[in-house]
Amino acid sequence: MKTKYLNKKDWRRIRHSDYKEVLTTYEGKKVLIGCYYIHSVYHPLTVTIVGEKIKVADDNYKWITMMGEGDHYSLTVMFDENDEPVQYYFDINKSNTLELGRARREDLYLDVLALPDGRSELVDEDDIIRALKYGQVTPEERDFAYKVASYVERLIEYQFDEVVKRGQFMYEMMERENEI
């Protein structure tokens, strides 16, 4: 398992960025929302999601992440320079720490990615297999990660409008609180 901080301050692809976060509630649950504003990059990042090449990081992109108290995943919505979502990225986590200035998660390697039309896929299975092999996760943690990923896949399949609604809430909250 690895600890990942939301601020991404050491990402070498990025020339200039800002990061802001806020603690709030969403549907009665305490959440932390962090916005990683990418002013400029050395090289854009394009990834393949469900067979399509999608640019997810470039000048004037925003990555907005929401972690909920007690949840075992976090959602990052990547917005392009026109503030349109290009990807919904669910990290599967053992835990989320909602601490302003030190927001972090215990990453369990598996991720579920979705496009704005709701098509999705489970990724990074090779990472969790490798982590198990080298003792970075236990068999129980691996099984737990797959259980949470399955829950997220069902959420996307049957309630994708709720995922989109969360993304809109995240964007509007950061816009209102931090004037992105």
CSV table of C-alpha atoms in Angstrom, one decimal:
chain,number,residue,atom,x,y,z
A,1,MET,CA,0.0,0.0,0.0
A,2,LYS,CA,1.2,3.5,-0.7
A,3,THR,CA,0.3,6.9,0.8
A,4,LYS,CA,-0.7,9.5,-1.8
A,5,TYR,CA,-1.2,13.2,-1.1
A,6,LEU,CA,-3.7,15.1,-3.1
A,7,ASN,CA,-1.5,18.1,-3.8
A,8,LYS,CA,0.7,16.3,-6.3
A,9,LYS,CA,3.4,18.9,-5.6
A,10,ASP,CA,6.2,16.7,-7.0
A,11,TRP,CA,4.7,15.8,-10.4
A,12,ARG,CA,7.5,16.5,-12.8
A,13,ARG,CA,5.3,16.8,-15.9
A,14,ILE,CA,3.9,20.1,-14.5
A,15,ARG,CA,5.6,23.4,-15.1
A,16,HIS,CA,3.3,25.5,-12.9
A,17,SER,CA,0.3,24.6,-10.8
A,18,ASP,CA,-1.7,25.6,-7.8
A,19,TYR,CA,-3.6,23.5,-5.3
A,20,LYS,CA,-6.5,24.5,-3.0
A,21,GLU,CA,-8.8,22.5,-0.8
A,22,VAL,CA,-11.8,22.8,1.4
A,23,LEU,CA,-13.6,20.7,4.0
A,24,THR,CA,-17.4,20.6,3.5
A,25,THR,CA,-20.3,18.1,3.5
A,26,TYR,CA,-21.9,16.3,0.7
A,27,GLU,CA,-25.2,14.5,1.2
A,28,GLY,CA,-24.7,14.7,5.0
A,29,LYS,CA,-21.1,13.2,4.9
A,30,LYS,CA,-17.9,15.1,5.7
A,31,VAL,CA,-15.8,15.4,2.6
A,32,LEU,CA,-12.5,17.0,1.5
A,33,ILE,CA,-12.4,18.5,-1.9
A,34,GLY,CA,-9.0,19.4,-3.5
A,35,CYS,CA,-8.4,21.2,-6.7
A,36,TYR,CA,-5.1,20.8,-8.6
A,37,TYR,CA,-5.1,23.6,-11.1
A,38,ILE,CA,-2.6,22.9,-13.9
A,39,HIS,CA,-1.4,26.2,-15.3
A,40,SER,CA,1.2,24.8,-17.7
A,41,VAL,CA,2.8,21.5,-18.5
A,42,TYR,CA,6.1,20.4,-20.0
A,43,HIS,CA,4.2,17.7,-21.9
A,44,PRO,CA,0.5,16.9,-22.1
A,45,LEU,CA,-0.7,13.6,-20.8
A,46,THR,CA,-2.8,11.4,-23.0
A,47,VAL,CA,-4.1,8.0,-21.8
A,48,THR,CA,-6.2,5.2,-23.3
A,49,ILE,CA,-9.5,4.6,-21.6
A,50,VAL,CA,-11.9,2.0,-22.9
A,51,GLY,CA,-10.0,2.0,-26.2
A,52,GLU,CA,-10.0,5.8,-26.7
A,53,LYS,CA,-7.1,8.2,-26.4
A,54,ILE,CA,-8.1,10.9,-24.0
A,55,LYS,CA,-6.0,13.9,-23.0
A,56,VAL,CA,-6.2,14.3,-19.2
A,57,ALA,CA,-3.5,16.8,-18.4
A,58,ASP,CA,-2.5,19.9,-20.3
A,59,ASP,CA,-2.3,23.7,-19.8
A,60,ASN,CA,-5.3,25.1,-17.9
A,61,TYR,CA,-6.7,21.7,-16.9
A,62,LYS,CA,-8.2,21.1,-13.4
A,63,TRP,CA,-8.1,17.9,-11.4
A,64,ILE,CA,-10.7,18.0,-8.6
A,65,THR,CA,-10.8,15.2,-6.1
A,66,MET,CA,-13.3,14.4,-3.4
A,67,MET,CA,-12.6,12.1,-0.5
A,68,GLY,CA,-15.4,11.2,1.9
A,69,GLU,CA,-15.0,10.3,5.5
A,70,GLY,CA,-15.3,6.5,5.9
A,71,ASP,CA,-15.3,5.9,2.1
A,72,HIS,CA,-12.8,3.5,0.6
A,73,TYR,CA,-12.4,5.3,-2.7
A,74,SER,CA,-11.8,8.9,-3.9
A,75,LEU,CA,-13.2,10.4,-7.1
A,76,THR,CA,-11.1,12.7,-9.2
A,77,VAL,CA,-12.8,14.5,-12.1
A,78,MET,CA,-10.4,15.8,-14.7
A,79,PHE,CA,-11.6,19.0,-16.5
A,80,ASP,CA,-10.2,20.3,-19.7
A,81,GLU,CA,-9.3,24.0,-20.5
A,82,ASN,CA,-13.0,24.6,-21.2
A,83,ASP,CA,-14.1,23.2,-17.9
A,84,GLU,CA,-15.6,20.1,-19.5
A,85,PRO,CA,-15.1,16.7,-17.7
A,86,VAL,CA,-12.8,14.4,-19.7
A,87,GLN,CA,-12.5,11.6,-17.2
A,88,TYR,CA,-13.9,10.3,-13.8
A,89,TYR,CA,-11.1,8.5,-12.0
A,90,PHE,CA,-11.8,6.4,-8.9
A,91,ASP,CA,-8.9,5.4,-6.7
A,92,ILE,CA,-9.6,2.4,-4.5
A,93,ASN,CA,-8.3,3.2,-1.0
A,94,LYS,CA,-7.9,1.5,2.3
A,95,SER,CA,-8.5,4.9,4.0
A,96,ASN,CA,-8.9,8.6,3.4
A,97,THR,CA,-7.4,11.2,5.7
A,98,LEU,CA,-9.4,14.5,5.5
A,99,GLU,CA,-6.8,16.8,7.0
A,100,LEU,CA,-6.5,20.3,5.4
A,101,GLY,CA,-3.0,20.8,4.1
A,102,ARG,CA,-2.2,17.1,4.4
A,103,ALA,CA,-5.1,15.4,2.7
A,104,ARG,CA,-4.0,11.8,1.8
A,105,ARG,CA,-5.2,8.3,1.0
A,106,GLU,CA,-3.8,4.8,1.5
A,107,ASP,CA,-3.9,3.6,-2.1
A,108,LEU,CA,-4.8,0.0,-2.8
A,109,TYR,CA,-3.5,0.2,-6.4
A,110,LEU,CA,-6.8,-0.7,-8.3
A,111,ASP,CA,-8.6,2.1,-10.1
A,112,VAL,CA,-11.8,2.4,-12.0
A,113,LEU,CA,-11.9,4.9,-14.9
A,114,ALA,CA,-15.0,6.3,-16.6
A,115,LEU,CA,-15.6,8.5,-19.6
A,116,PRO,CA,-18.3,11.3,-19.5
A,117,ASP,CA,-20.6,8.9,-21.5
A,118,GLY,CA,-20.5,6.4,-18.6
A,119,ARG,CA,-18.3,3.7,-20.3
A,120,SER,CA,-15.8,2.5,-17.7
A,121,GLU,CA,-13.0,0.0,-17.0
A,122,LEU,CA,-11.0,-1.5,-14.1
A,123,VAL,CA,-7.3,-0.7,-14.4
A,124,ASP,CA,-4.0,-1.4,-12.7
A,125,GLU,CA,-4.7,-5.0,-11.8
A,126,ASP,CA,-1.0,-5.7,-12.6
A,127,ASP,CA,-0.1,-3.2,-9.9
A,128,ILE,CA,-2.1,-4.9,-7.1
A,129,ILE,CA,-0.7,-8.3,-8.2
A,130,ARG,CA,2.8,-7.0,-8.0
A,131,ALA,CA,2.1,-5.3,-4.6
A,132,LEU,CA,0.8,-8.7,-3.3
A,133,LYS,CA,3.9,-10.5,-4.6
A,134,TYR,CA,6.2,-8.0,-2.8
A,135,GLY,CA,4.2,-7.9,0.5
A,136,GLN,CA,3.0,-4.3,0.0
A,137,VAL,CA,-0.6,-5.5,0.4
A,138,THR,CA,-2.0,-8.6,2.1
A,139,PRO,CA,-4.4,-11.1,0.4
A,140,GLU,CA,-7.2,-9.6,2.6
A,141,GLU,CA,-6.4,-6.1,1.4
A,142,ARG,CA,-6.3,-7.3,-2.2
A,143,ASP,CA,-9.7,-8.9,-1.8
A,144,PHE,CA,-11.0,-5.8,-0.1
A,145,ALA,CA,-9.8,-3.6,-3.0
A,146,TYR,CA,-11.6,-5.8,-5.5
A,147,LYS,CA,-14.8,-5.6,-3.4
A,148,VAL,CA,-14.7,-1.8,-3.4
A,149,ALA,CA,-13.9,-1.7,-7.1
A,150,SER,CA,-16.9,-3.8,-7.8
A,151,TYR,CA,-19.0,-1.4,-5.8
A,152,VAL,CA,-17.7,1.5,-7.8
A,153,GLU,CA,-18.3,-0.3,-11.1
A,154,ARG,CA,-21.9,-0.9,-10.1
A,155,LEU,CA,-22.3,2.8,-9.1
A,156,ILE,CA,-21.0,3.8,-12.5
A,157,GLU,CA,-23.2,1.3,-14.3
A,158,TYR,CA,-26.5,1.9,-12.5
A,159,GLN,CA,-26.1,5.5,-11.1
A,160,PHE,CA,-23.8,7.3,-13.3
A,161,ASP,CA,-25.9,10.4,-13.1
A,162,GLU,CA,-25.0,10.5,-9.4
A,163,VAL,CA,-21.3,10.4,-10.3
A,164,VAL,CA,-21.8,13.3,-12.7
A,165,LYS,CA,-23.7,15.2,-10.0
A,166,ARG,CA,-20.8,14.7,-7.6
A,167,GLY,CA,-18.4,16.1,-10.2
A,168,GLN,CA,-20.6,19.1,-10.7
A,169,PHE,CA,-20.8,19.7,-6.9
A,170,MET,CA,-17.0,19.4,-6.6
A,171,TYR,CA,-16.5,21.9,-9.4
A,172,GLU,CA,-19.1,24.4,-8.1
A,173,MET,CA,-17.7,24.1,-4.5
A,174,MET,CA,-14.2,24.9,-5.6
A,175,GLU,CA,-15.3,27.6,-7.9
A,176,ARG,CA,-17.3,29.3,-5.1
A,177,GLU,CA,-14.8,28.7,-2.3
A,178,ASN,CA,-11.5,29.3,-4.1
A,179,GLU,CA,-12.4,31.2,-7.3
A,180,ILE,CA,-10.8,28.7,-9.7
